[in-house]
PDB file of N, CA, C and O in Angstrom:
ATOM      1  N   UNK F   1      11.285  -5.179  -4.525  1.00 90.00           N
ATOM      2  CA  UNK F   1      10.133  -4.969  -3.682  1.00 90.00           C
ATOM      3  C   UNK F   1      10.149  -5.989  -2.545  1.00 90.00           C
ATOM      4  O   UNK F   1       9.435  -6.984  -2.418  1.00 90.00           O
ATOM      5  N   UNK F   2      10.952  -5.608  -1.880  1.00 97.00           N
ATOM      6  CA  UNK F   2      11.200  -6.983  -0.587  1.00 97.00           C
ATOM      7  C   UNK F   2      10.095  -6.669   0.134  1.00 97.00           C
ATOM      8  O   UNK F   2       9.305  -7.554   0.461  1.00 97.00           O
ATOM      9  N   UNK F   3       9.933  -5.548   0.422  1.00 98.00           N
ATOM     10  CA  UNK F   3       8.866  -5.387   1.898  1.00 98.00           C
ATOM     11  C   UNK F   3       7.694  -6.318   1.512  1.00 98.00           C
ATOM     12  O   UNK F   3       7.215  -7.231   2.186  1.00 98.00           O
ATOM     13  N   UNK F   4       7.269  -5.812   0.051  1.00 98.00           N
ATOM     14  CA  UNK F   4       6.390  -6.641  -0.398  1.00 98.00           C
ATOM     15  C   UNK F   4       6.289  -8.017  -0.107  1.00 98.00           C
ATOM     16  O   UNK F   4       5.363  -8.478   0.562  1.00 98.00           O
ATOM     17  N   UNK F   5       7.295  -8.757  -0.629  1.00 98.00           N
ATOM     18  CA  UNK F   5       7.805  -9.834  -0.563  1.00 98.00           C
ATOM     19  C   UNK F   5       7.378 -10.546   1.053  1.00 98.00           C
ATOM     20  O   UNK F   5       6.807 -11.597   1.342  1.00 98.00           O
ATOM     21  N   UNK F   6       7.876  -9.579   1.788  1.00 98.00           N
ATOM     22  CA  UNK F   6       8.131 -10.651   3.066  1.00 98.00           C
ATOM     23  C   UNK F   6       6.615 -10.341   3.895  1.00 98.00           C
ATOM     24  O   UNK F   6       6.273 -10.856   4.960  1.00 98.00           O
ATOM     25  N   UNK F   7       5.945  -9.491   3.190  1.00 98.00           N
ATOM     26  CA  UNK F   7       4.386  -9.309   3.685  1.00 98.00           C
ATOM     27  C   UNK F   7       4.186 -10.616   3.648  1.00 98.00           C
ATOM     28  O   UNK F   7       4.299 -11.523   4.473  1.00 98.00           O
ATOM     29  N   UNK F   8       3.707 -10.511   1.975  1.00 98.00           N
ATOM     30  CA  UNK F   8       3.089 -12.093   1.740  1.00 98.00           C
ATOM     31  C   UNK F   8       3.558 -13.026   2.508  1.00 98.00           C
ATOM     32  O   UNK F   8       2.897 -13.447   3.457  1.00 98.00           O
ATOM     33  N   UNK F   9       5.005 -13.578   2.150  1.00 97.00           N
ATOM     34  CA  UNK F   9       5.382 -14.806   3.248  1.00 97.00           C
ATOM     35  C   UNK F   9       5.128 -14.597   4.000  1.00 97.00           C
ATOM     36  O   UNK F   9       5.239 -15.660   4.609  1.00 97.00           O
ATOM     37  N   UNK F  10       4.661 -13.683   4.868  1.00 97.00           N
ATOM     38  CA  UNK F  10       4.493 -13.687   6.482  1.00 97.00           C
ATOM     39  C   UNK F  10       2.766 -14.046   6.246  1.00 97.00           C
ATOM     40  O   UNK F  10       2.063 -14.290   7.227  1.00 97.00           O
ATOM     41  N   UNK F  11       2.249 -14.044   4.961  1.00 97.00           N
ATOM     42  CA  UNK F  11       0.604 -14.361   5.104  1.00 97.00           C
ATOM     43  C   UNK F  11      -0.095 -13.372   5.148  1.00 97.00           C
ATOM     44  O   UNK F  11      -1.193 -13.407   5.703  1.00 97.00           O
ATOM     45  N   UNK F  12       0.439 -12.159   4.513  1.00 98.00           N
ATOM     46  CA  UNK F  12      -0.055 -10.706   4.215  1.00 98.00           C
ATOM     47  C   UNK F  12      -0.482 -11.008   3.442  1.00 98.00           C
ATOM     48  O   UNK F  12      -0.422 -12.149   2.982  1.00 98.00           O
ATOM     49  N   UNK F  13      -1.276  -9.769   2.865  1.00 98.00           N
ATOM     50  CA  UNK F  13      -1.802  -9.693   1.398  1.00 98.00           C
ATOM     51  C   UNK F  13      -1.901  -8.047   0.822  1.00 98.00           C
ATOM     52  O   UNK F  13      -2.116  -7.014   1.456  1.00 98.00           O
ATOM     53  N   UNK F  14      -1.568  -8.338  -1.128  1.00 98.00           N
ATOM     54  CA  UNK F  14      -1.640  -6.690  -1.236  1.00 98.00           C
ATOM     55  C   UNK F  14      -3.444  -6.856  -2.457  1.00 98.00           C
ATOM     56  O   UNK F  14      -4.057  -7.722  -3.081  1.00 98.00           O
ATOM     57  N   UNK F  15      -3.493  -6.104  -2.295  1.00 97.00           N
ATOM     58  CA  UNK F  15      -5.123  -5.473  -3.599  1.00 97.00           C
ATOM     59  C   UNK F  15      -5.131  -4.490  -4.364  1.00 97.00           C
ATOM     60  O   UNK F  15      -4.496  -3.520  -3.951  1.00 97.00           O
ATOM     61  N   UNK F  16      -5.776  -4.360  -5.632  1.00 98.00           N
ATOM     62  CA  UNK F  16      -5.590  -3.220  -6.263  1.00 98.00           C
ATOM     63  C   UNK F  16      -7.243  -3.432  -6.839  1.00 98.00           C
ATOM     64  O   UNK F  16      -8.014  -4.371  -7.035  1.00 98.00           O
ATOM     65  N   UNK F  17      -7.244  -2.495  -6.921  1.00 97.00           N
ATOM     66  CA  UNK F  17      -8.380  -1.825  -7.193  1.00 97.00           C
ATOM     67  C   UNK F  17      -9.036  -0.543  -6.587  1.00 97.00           C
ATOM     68  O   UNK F  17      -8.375   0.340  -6.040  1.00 97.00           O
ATOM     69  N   UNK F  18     -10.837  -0.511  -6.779  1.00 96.00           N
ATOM     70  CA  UNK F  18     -11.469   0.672  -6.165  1.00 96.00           C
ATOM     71  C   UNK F  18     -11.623   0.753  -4.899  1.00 96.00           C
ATOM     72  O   UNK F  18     -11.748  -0.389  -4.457  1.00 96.00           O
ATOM     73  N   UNK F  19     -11.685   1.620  -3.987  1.00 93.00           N
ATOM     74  CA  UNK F  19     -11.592   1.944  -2.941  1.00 93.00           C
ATOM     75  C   UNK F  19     -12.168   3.055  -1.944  1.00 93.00           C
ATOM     76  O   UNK F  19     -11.431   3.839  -1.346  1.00 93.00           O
ATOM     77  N   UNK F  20     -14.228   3.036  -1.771  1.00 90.00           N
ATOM     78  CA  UNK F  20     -14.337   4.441  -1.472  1.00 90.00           C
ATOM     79  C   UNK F  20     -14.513   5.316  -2.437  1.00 90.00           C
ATOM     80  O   UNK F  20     -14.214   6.475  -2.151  1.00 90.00           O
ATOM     81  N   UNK F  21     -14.845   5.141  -3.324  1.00 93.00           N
ATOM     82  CA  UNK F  21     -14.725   6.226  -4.248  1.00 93.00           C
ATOM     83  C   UNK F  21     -13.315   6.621  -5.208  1.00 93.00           C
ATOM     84  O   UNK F  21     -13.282   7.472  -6.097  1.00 93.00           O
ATOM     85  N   UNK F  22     -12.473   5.971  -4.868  1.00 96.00           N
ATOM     86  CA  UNK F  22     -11.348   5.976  -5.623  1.00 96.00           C
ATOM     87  C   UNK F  22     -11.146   4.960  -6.608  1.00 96.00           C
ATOM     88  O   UNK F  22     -11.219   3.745  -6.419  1.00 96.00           O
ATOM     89  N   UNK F  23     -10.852   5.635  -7.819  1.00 96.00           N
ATOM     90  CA  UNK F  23     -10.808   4.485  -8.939  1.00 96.00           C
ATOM     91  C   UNK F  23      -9.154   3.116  -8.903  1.00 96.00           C
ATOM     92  O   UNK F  23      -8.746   2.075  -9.419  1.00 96.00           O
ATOM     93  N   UNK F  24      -8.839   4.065  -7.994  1.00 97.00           N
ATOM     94  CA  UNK F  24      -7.337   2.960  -8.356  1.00 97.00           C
ATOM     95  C   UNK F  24      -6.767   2.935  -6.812  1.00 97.00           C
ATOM     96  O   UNK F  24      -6.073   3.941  -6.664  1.00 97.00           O
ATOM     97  N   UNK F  25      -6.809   2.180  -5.658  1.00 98.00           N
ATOM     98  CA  UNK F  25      -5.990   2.046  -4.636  1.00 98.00           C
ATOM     99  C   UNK F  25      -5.258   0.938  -4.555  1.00 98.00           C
ATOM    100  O   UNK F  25      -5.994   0.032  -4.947  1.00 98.00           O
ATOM    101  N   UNK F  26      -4.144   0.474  -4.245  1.00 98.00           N
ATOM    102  CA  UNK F  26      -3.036  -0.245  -3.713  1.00 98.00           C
ATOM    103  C   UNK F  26      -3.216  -0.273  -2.199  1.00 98.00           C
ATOM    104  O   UNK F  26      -3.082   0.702  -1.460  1.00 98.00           O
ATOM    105  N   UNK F  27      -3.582  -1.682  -1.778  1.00 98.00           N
ATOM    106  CA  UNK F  27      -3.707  -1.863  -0.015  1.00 98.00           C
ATOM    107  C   UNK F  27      -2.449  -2.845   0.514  1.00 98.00           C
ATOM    108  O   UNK F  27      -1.852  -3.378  -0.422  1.00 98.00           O
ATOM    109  N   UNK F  28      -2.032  -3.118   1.620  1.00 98.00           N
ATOM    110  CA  UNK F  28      -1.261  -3.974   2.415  1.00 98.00           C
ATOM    111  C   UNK F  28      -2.239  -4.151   3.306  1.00 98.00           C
ATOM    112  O   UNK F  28      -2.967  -3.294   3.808  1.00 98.00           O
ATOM    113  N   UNK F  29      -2.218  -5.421   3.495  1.00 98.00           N
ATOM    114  CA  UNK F  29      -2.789  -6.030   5.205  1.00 98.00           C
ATOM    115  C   UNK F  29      -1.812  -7.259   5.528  1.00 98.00           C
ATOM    116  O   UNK F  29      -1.417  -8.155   4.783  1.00 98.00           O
ATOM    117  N   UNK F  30      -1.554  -7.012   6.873  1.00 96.00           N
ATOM    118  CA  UNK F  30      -1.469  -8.455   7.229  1.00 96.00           C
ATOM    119  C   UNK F  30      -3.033  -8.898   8.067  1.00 96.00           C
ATOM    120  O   UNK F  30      -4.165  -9.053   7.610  1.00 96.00           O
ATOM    121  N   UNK F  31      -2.432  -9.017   9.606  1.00 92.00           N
ATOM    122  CA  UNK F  31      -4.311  -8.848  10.451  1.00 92.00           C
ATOM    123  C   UNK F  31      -4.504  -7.511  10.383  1.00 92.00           C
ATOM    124  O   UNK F  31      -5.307  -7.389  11.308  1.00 92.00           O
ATOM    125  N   UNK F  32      -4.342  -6.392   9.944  1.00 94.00           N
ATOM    126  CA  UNK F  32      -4.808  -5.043   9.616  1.00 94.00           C
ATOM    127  C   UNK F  32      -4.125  -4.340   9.126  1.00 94.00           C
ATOM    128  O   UNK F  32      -2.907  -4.426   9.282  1.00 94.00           O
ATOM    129  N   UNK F  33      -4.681  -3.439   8.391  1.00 96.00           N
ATOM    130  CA  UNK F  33      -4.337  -2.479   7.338  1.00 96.00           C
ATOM    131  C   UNK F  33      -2.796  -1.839   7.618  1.00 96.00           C
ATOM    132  O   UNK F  33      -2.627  -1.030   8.530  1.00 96.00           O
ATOM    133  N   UNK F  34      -1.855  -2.215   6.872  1.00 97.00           N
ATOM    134  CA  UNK F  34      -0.813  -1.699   6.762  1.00 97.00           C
ATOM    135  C   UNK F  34      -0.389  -0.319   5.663  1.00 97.00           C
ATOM    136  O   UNK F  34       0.170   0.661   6.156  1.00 97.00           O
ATOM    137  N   UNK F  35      -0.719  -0.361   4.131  1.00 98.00           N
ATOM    138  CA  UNK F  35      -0.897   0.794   3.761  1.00 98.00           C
ATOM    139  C   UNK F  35      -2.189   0.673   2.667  1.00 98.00           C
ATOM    140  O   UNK F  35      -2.527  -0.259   1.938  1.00 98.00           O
ATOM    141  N   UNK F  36      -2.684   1.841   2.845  1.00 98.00           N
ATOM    142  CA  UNK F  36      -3.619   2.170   1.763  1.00 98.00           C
ATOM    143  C   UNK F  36      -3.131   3.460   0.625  1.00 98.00           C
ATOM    144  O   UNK F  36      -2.882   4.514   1.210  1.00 98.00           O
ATOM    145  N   UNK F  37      -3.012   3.494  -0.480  1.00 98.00           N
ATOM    146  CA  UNK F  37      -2.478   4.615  -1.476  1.00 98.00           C
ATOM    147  C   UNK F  37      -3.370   4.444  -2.649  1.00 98.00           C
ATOM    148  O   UNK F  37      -3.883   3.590  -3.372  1.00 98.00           O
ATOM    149  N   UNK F  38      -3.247   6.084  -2.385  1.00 98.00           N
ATOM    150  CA  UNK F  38      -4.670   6.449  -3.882  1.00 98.00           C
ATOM    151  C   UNK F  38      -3.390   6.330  -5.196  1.00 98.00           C
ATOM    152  O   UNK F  38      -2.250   6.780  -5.082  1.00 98.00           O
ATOM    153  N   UNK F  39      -3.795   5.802  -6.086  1.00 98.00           N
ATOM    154  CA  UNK F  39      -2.900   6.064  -7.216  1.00 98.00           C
ATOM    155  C   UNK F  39      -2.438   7.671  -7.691  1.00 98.00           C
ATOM    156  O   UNK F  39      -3.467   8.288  -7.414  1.00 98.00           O
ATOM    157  N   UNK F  40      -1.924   8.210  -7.987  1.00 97.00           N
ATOM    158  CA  UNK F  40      -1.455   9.475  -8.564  1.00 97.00           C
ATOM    159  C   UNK F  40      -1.514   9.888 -10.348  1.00 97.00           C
ATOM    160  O   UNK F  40      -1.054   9.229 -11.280  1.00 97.00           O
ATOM    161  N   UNK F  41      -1.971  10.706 -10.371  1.00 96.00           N
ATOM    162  CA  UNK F  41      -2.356  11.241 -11.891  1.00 96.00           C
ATOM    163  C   UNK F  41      -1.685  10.830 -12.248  1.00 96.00           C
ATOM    164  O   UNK F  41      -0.710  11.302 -11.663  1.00 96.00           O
ATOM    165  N   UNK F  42      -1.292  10.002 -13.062  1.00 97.00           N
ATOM    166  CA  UNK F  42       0.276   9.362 -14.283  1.00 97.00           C
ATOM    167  C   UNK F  42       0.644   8.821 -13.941  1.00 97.00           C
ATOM    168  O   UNK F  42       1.161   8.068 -14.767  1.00 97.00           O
ATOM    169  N   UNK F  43       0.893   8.452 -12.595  1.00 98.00           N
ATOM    170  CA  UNK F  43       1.413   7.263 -11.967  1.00 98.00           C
ATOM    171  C   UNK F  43       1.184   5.940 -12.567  1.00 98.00           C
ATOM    172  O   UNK F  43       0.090   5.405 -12.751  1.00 98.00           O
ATOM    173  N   UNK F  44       2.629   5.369 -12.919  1.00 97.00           N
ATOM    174  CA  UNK F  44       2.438   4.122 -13.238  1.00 97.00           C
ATOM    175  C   UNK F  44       1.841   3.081 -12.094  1.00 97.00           C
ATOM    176  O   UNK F  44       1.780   3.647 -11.003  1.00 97.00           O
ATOM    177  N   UNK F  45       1.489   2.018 -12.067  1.00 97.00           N
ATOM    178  CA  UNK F  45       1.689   0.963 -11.528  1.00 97.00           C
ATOM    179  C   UNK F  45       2.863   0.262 -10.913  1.00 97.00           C
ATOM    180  O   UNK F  45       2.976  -0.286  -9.816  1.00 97.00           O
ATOM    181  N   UNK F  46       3.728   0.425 -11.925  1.00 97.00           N
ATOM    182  CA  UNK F  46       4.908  -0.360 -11.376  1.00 97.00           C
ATOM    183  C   UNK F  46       5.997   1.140 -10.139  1.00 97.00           C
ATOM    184  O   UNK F  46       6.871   0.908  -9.304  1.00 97.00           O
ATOM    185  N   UNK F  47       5.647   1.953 -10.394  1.00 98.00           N
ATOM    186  CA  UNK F  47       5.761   3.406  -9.466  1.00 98.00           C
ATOM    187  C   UNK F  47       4.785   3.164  -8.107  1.00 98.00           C
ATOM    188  O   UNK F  47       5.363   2.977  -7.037  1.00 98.00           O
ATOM    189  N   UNK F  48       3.190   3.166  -8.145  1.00 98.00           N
ATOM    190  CA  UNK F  48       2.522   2.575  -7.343  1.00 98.00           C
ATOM    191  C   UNK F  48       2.715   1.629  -6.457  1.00 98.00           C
ATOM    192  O   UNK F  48       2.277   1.795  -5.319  1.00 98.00           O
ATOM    193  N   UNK F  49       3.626   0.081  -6.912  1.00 98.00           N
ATOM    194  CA  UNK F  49       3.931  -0.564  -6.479  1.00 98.00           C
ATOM    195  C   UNK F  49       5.144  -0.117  -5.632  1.00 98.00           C
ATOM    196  O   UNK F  49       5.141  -0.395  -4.433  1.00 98.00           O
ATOM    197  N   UNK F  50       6.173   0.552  -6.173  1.00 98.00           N
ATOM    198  CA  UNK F  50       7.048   0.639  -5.186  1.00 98.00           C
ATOM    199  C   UNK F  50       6.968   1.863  -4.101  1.00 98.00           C
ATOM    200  O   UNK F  50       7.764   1.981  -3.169  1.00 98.00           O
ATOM    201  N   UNK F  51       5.981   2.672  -4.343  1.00 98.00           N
ATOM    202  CA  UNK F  51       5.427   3.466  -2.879  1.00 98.00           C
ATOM    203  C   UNK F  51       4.894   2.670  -2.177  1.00 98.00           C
ATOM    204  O   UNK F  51       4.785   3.216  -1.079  1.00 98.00           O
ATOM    205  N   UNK F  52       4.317   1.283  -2.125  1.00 98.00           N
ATOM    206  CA  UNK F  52       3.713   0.505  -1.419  1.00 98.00           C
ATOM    207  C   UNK F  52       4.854  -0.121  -0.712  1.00 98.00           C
ATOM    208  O   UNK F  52       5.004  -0.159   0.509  1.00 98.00           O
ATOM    209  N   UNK F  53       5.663  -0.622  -1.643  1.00 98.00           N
ATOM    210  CA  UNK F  53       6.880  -1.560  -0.643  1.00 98.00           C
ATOM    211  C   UNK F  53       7.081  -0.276  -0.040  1.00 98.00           C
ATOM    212  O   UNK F  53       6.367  -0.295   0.962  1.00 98.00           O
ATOM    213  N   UNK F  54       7.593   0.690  -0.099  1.00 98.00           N
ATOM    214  CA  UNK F  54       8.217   1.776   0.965  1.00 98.00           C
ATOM    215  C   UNK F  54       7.334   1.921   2.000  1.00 98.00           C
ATOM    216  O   UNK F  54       7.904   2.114   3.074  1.00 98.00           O
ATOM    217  N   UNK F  55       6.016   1.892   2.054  1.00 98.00           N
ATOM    218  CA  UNK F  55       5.009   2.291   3.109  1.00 98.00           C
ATOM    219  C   UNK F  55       5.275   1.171   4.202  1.00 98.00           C
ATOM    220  O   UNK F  55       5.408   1.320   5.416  1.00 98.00           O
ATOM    221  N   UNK F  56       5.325  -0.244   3.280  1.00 98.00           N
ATOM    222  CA  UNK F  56       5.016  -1.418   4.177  1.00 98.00           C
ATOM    223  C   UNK F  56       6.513  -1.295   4.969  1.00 98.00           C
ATOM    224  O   UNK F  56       6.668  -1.329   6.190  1.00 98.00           O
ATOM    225  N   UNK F  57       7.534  -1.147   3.977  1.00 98.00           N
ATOM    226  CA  UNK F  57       8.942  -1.185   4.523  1.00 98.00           C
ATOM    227  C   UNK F  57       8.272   0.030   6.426  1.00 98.00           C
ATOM    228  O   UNK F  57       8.113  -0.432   7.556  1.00 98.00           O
ATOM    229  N   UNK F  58       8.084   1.448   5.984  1.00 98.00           N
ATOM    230  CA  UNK F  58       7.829   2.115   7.162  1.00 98.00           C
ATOM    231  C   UNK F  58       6.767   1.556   8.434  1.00 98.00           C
ATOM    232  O   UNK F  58       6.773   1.883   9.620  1.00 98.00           O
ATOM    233  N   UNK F  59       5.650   0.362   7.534  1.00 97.00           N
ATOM    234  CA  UNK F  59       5.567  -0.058   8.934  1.00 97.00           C
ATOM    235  C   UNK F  59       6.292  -1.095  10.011  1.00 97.00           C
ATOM    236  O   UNK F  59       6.237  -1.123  11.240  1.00 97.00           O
ATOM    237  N   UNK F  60       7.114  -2.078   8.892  1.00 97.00           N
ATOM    238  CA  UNK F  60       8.077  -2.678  10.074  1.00 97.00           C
ATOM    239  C   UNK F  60       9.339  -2.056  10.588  1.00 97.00           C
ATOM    240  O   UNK F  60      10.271  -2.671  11.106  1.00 97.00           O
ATOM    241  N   UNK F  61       9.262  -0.765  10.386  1.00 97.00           N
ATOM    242  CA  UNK F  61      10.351   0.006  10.948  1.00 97.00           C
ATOM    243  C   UNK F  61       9.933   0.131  12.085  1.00 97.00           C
ATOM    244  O   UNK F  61      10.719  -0.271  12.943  1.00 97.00           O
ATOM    245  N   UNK F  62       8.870   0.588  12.487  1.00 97.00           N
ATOM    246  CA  UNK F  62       8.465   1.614  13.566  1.00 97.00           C
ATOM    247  C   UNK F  62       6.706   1.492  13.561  1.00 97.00           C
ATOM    248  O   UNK F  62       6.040   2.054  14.430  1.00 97.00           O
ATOM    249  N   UNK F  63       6.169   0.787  12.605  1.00 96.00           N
ATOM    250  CA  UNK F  63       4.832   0.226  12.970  1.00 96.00           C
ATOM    251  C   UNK F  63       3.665   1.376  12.048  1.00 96.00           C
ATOM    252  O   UNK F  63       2.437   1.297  12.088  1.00 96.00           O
ATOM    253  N   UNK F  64       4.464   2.375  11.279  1.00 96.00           N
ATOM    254  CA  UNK F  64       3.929   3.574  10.644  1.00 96.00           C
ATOM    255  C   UNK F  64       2.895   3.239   9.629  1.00 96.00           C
ATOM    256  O   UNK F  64       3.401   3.019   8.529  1.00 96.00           O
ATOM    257  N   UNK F  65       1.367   3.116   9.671  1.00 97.00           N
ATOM    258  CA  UNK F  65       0.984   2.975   9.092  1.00 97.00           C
ATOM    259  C   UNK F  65      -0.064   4.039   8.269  1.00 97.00           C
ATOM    260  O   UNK F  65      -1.058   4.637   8.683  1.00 97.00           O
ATOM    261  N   UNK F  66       0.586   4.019   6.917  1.00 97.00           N
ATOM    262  CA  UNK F  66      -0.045   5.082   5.669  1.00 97.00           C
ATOM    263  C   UNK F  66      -1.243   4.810   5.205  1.00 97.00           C
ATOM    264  O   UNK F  66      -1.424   3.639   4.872  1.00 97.00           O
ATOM    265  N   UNK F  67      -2.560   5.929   5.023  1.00 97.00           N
ATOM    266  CA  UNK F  67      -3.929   5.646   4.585  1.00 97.00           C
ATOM    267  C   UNK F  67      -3.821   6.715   4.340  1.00 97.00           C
ATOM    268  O   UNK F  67      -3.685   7.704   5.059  1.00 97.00           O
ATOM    269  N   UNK F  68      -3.900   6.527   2.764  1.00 96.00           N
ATOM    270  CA  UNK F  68      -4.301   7.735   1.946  1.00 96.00           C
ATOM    271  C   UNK F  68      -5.659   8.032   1.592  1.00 96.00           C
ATOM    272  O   UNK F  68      -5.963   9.111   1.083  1.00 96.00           O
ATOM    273  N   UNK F  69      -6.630   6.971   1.877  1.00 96.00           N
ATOM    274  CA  UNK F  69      -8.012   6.980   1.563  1.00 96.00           C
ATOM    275  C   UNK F  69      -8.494   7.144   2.896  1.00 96.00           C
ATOM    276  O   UNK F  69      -9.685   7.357   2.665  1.00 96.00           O
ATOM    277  N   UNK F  70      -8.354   7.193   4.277  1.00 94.00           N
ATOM    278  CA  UNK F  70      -9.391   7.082   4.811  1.00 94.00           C
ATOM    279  C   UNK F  70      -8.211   8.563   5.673  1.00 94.00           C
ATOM    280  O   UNK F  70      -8.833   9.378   6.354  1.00 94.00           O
ATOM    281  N   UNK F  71      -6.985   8.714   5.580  1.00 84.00           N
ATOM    282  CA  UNK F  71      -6.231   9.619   6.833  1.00 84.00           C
ATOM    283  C   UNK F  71      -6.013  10.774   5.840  1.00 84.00           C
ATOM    284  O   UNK F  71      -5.253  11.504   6.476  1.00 84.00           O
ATOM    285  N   UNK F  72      -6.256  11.427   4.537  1.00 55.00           N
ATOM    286  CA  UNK F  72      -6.060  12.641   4.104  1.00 55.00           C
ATOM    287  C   UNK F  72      -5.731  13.629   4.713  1.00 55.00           C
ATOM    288  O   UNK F  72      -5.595  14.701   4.123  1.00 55.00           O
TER     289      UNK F  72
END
């Protein structure tokens, strides 16, 4: 989970919890929202986690940022 990884060192941060009405979200921020993801029926956590590194990975590609709670 590098993307992860180099969030934080850069002084990012990730959260888990409720969100809106959603019982389980996974966030990225650095100064703003990088990804937001609703958890998935069965979805593990440690599955959760690595759709997150992939999201964050897509925003330092190209700046792509994923919201599953607020961009449906």
């Amino acid at each position: 989970m590098n993307n992860l990884e180099a969030l934080i060192e850069d002084g990012g941060e990730i959260s888990l919890g409720r969100e809106d009405g959603y019982p389980f979200v996974a966030i990225a921020t650095d100064e703003d929202v990088v990804a937001m993801l609703v958890r998935r029926e069965g979805e593990t956590l440690t599955a959760l986690l690595r759709r997150l590194d992939r999201a964050v990975g897509k925003y330092f590609e190209n700046g792509q940022v994923i919201d599953e709670v607020y961009d449906l």
